[in-house]
Coordinates of C-alpha atoms and ligand atoms in Angstrom, one line a residue:
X1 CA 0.0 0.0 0.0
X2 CA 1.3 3.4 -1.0
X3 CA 1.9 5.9 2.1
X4 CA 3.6 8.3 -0.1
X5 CA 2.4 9.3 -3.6
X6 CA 4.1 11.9 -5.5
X7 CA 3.0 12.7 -9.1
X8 CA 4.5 15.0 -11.9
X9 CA 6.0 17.3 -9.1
X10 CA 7.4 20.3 -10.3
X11 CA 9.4 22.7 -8.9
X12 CA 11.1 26.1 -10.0
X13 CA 13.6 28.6 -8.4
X14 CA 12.8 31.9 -10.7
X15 CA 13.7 30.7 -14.3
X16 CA 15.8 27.1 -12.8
X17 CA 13.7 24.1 -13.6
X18 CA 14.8 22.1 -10.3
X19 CA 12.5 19.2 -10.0
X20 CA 10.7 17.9 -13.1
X21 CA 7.4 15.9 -13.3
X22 CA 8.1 13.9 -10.5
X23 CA 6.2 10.7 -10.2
X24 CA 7.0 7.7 -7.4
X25 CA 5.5 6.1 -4.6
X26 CA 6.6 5.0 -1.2
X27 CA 4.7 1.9 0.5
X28 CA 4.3 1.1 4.1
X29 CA 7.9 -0.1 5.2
X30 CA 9.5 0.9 2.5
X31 CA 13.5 2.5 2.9
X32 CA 14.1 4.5 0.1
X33 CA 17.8 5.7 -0.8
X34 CA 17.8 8.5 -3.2
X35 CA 21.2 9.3 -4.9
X36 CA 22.4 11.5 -7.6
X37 CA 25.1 13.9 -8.3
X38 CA 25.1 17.2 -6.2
X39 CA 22.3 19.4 -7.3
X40 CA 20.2 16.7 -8.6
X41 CA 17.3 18.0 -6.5
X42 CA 17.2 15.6 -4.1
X43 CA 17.3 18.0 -1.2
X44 CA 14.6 20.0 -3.2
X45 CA 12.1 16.5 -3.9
X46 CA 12.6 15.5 -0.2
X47 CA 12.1 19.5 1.5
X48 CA 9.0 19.4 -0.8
X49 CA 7.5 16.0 1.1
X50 CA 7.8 17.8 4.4
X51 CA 6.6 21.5 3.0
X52 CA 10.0 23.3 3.5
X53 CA 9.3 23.9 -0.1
X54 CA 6.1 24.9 -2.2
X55 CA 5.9 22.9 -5.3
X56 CA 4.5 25.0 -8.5
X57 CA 2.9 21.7 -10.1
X58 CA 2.2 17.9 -9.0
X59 CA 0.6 15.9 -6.3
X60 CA 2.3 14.7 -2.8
X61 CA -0.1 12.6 -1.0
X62 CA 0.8 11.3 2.5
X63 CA -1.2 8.1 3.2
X64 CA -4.8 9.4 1.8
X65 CA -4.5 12.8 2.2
X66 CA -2.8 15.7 -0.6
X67 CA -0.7 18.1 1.0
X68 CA -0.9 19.0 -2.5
X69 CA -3.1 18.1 -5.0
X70 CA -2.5 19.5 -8.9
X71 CA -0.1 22.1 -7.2
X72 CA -3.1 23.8 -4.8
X73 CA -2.6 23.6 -1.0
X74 CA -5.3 23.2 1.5
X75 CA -5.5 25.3 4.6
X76 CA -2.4 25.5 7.0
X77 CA -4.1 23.8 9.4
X78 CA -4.5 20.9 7.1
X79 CA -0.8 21.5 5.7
X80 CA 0.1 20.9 9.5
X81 CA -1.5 17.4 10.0
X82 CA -0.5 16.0 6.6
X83 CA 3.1 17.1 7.5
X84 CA 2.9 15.8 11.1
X85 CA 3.0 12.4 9.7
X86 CA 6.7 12.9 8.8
X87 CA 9.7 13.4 11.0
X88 CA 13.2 14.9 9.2
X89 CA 16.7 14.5 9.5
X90 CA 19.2 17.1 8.2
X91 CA 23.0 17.1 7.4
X92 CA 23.3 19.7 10.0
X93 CA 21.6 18.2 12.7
X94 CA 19.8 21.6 13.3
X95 CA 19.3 20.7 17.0
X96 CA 18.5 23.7 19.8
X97 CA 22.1 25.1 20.9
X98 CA 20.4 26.6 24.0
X99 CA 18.7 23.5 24.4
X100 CA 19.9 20.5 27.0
X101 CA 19.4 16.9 24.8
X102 CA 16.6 16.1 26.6
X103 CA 14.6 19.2 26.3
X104 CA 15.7 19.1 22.2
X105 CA 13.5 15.3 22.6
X106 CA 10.9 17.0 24.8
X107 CA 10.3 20.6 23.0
X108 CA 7.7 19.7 20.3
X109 CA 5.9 16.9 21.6
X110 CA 5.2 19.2 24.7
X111 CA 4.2 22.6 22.9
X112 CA 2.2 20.5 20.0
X113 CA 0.9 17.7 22.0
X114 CA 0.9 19.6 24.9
X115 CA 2.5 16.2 26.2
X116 CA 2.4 16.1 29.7
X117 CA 5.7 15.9 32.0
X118 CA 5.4 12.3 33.2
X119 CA 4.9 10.8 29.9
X120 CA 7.6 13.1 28.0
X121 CA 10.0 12.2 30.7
X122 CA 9.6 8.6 30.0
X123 CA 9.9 8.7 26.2
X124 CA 12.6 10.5 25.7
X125 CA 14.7 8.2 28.3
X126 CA 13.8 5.7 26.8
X127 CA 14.5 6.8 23.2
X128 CA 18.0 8.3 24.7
X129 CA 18.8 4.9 25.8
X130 CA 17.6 3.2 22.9
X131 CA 20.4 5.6 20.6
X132 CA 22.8 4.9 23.7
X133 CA 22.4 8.5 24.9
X134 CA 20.9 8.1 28.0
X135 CA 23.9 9.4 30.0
X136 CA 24.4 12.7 28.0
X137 CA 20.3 13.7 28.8
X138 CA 21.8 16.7 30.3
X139 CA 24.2 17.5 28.1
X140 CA 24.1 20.5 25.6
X141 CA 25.0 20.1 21.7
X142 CA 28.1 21.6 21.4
X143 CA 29.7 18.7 24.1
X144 CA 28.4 16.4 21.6
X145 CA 30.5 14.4 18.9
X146 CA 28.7 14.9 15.7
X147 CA 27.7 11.3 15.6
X148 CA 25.9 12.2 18.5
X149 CA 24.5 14.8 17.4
X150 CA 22.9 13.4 15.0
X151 CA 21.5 10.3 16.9
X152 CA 20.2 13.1 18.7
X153 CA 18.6 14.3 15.7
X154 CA 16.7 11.1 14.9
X155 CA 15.5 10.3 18.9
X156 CA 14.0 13.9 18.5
X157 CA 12.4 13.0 15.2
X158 CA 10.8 9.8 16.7
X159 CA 9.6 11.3 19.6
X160 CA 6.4 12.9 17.5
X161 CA 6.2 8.8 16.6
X162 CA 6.2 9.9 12.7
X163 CA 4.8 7.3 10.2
X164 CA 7.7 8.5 7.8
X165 CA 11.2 9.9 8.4
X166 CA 12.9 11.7 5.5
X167 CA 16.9 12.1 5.7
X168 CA 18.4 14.4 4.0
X169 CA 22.5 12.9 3.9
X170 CA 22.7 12.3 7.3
X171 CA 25.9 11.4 7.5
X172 CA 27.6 13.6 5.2
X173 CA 28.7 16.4 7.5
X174 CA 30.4 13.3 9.6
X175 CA 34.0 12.7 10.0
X176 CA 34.4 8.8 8.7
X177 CA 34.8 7.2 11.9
X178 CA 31.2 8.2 13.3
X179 CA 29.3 7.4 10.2
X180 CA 28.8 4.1 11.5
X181 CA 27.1 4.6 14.4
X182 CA 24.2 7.0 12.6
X183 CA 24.0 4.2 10.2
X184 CA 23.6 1.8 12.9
X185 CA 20.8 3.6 14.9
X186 CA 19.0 4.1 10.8
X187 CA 19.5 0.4 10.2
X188 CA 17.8 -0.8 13.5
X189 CA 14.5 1.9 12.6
X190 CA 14.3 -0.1 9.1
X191 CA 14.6 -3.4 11.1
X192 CA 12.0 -1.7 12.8
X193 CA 9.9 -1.6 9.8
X194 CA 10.4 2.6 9.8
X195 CA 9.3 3.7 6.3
X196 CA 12.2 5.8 5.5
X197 CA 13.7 8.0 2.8
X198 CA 17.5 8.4 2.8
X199 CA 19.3 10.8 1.0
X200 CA 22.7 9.6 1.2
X201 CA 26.3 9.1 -0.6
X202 CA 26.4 6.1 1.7
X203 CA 26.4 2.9 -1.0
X204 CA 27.2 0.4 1.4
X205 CA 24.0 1.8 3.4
X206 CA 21.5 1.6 0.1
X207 CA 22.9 -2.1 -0.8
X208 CA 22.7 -3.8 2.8
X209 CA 19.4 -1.8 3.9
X210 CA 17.1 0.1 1.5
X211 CA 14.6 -2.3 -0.5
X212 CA 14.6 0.7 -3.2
X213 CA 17.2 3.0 -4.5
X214 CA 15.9 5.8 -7.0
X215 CA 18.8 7.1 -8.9
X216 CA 18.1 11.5 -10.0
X217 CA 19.8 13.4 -12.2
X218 CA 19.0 16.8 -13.3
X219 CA 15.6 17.5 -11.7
X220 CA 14.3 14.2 -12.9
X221 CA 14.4 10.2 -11.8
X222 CA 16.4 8.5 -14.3
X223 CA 15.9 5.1 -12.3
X224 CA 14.5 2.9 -10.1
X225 CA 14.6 -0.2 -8.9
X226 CA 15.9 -2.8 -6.0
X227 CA 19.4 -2.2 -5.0
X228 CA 21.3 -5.4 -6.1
X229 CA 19.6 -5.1 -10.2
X230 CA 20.2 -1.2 -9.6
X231 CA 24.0 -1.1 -8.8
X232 CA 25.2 -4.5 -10.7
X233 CA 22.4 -3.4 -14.0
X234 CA 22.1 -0.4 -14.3
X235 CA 20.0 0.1 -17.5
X236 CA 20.9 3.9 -18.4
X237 CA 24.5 5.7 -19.5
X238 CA 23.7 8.4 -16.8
X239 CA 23.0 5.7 -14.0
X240 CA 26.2 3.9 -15.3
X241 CA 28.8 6.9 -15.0
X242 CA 27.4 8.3 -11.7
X243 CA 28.0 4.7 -10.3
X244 CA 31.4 4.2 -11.7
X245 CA 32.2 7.5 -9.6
X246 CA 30.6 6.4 -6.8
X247 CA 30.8 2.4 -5.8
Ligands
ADP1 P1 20.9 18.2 -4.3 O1 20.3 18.0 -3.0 O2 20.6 17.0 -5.2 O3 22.3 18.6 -4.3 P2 19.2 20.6 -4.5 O4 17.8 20.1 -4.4 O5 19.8 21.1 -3.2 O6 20.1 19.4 -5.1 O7 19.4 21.7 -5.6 C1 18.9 21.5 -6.9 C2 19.1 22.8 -7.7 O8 18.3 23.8 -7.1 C3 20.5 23.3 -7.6 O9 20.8 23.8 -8.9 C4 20.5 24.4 -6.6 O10 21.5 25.3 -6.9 C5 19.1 24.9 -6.8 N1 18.5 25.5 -5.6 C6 18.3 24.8 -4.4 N2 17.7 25.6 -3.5 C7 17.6 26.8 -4.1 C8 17.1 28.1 -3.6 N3 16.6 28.3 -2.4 N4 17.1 29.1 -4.5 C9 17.6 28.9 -5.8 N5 18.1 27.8 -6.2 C10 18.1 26.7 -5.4
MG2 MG1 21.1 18.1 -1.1

């Protein structure tokens, strides 16, 4: 069943054609990894999911309802609980500076939910400890490695217990040796049956754990398809000479 449906999506900066009719799905369960040269649009396609973006043509529809539909939004209000579905991810980690790690977790469940103390308390030990945090709930950011950081990132994402996270290279901003550990904490939320879609440079990543890889190039998808007939058969020259740079 489809919980994402994006068709002929469209996007523009001024006169710059950035994304170009568009059109995939994302089922239930699904881990997507979406790769392409740099300024493919794969920031721009995955901003648009989560409404950092307005699209100027196309359909996004997040399990049965358009946050979009034939490039006319609904209300905000609406806009709001299509987009609460989905949590996000950035190469920056964007967390609060001024924030401890535990009040990052707490922040939005407790002004949107209005989540009470008790309960907020609870979840977001228990996600700390789940990304192996648990010690560092009082910690601010900047004490943080940037692997950290960014397991950070991903506990606060779940705690709004999103039907969909969207990951925009999570790992890219990472020195090598803490890569692993954000890859390990992504690969246990797909064990976990997390639909997911993963930006990413990381190869290894898209072979051992997405079910899907969707290759872009130039505003459009050139390909699609599971990852070992995608990397080993790659059916088009563009596919072909981005992989050759990038295995
Ligand atoms: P990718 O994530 O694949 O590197 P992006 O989606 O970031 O690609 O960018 C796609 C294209 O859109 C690039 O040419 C980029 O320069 C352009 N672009 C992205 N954001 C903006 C913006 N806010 N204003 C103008 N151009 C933009
Ligand atoms: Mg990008």
């Amino acid at each position: 069943m489809a919980i994402i449906e994006v068709s002929n999506l469209k996007k523009s900066y001024g006169t710059l054609e950035v994304l170009k009719q568009i059109t995939f799905n994302v089922n239930k369960n699904d881990v997507i990894a979406v790769i392409g040269p740099s300024g493919s649009g794969k920031s721009t396609m995955l901003r648009s999911l989560a409404h950092l973006e307005e699209i100027n043509g196309g359909s996004i529809c997040i399990s049965g309802d358009y946050l979009v539909k034939d490039g006319v939004y609904p209300r905000q209000q609406e806009i709001k609980q299509i987009t609460a579905k989905m949590g996000m991810v950035f190469q920056h980690f964007n967390l609060f500076p001024h924030l401890t790690v535990k009040q990052n977790l707490e922040l939005a469940p407790k002004l949107v939910k209005k989540e009470s103390p008790a309960s907020l308390e609870k979840r977001s030990m228990e996600l700390l400890t789940k990304i192996g945090l648990a010690d560092r709930a009082s910690a601010y950011p900047n004490k943080l490695s940037g692997g950290q950081k960014q397991r950070v990132a991903i506990a606060r994402a779940l705690m709004m217990n999103p039907e969909i996270l969207l990951f925009d290279e999570p790992t890219s901003a990472l020195d090598p040796e803490l890569t692993g550990e954000v890859l390990q904490v992504m690969k246990e939320l797909a064990e976990e049956q997390m639909t997911m879609i993963v930006v990413t440079h990381e190869m290894g990543f898209a072979k051992e754990v997405a079910n899907k890889v969707v290759f872009m190039d130039n505003g459009e998808i050139v390909e699609s398809g599971h990852p070992d007939e995608l990397f080993s058969n790659p059916q088009f020259e563009r596919t072909k000479a981005f992989l050759s740079r990038s295995l």
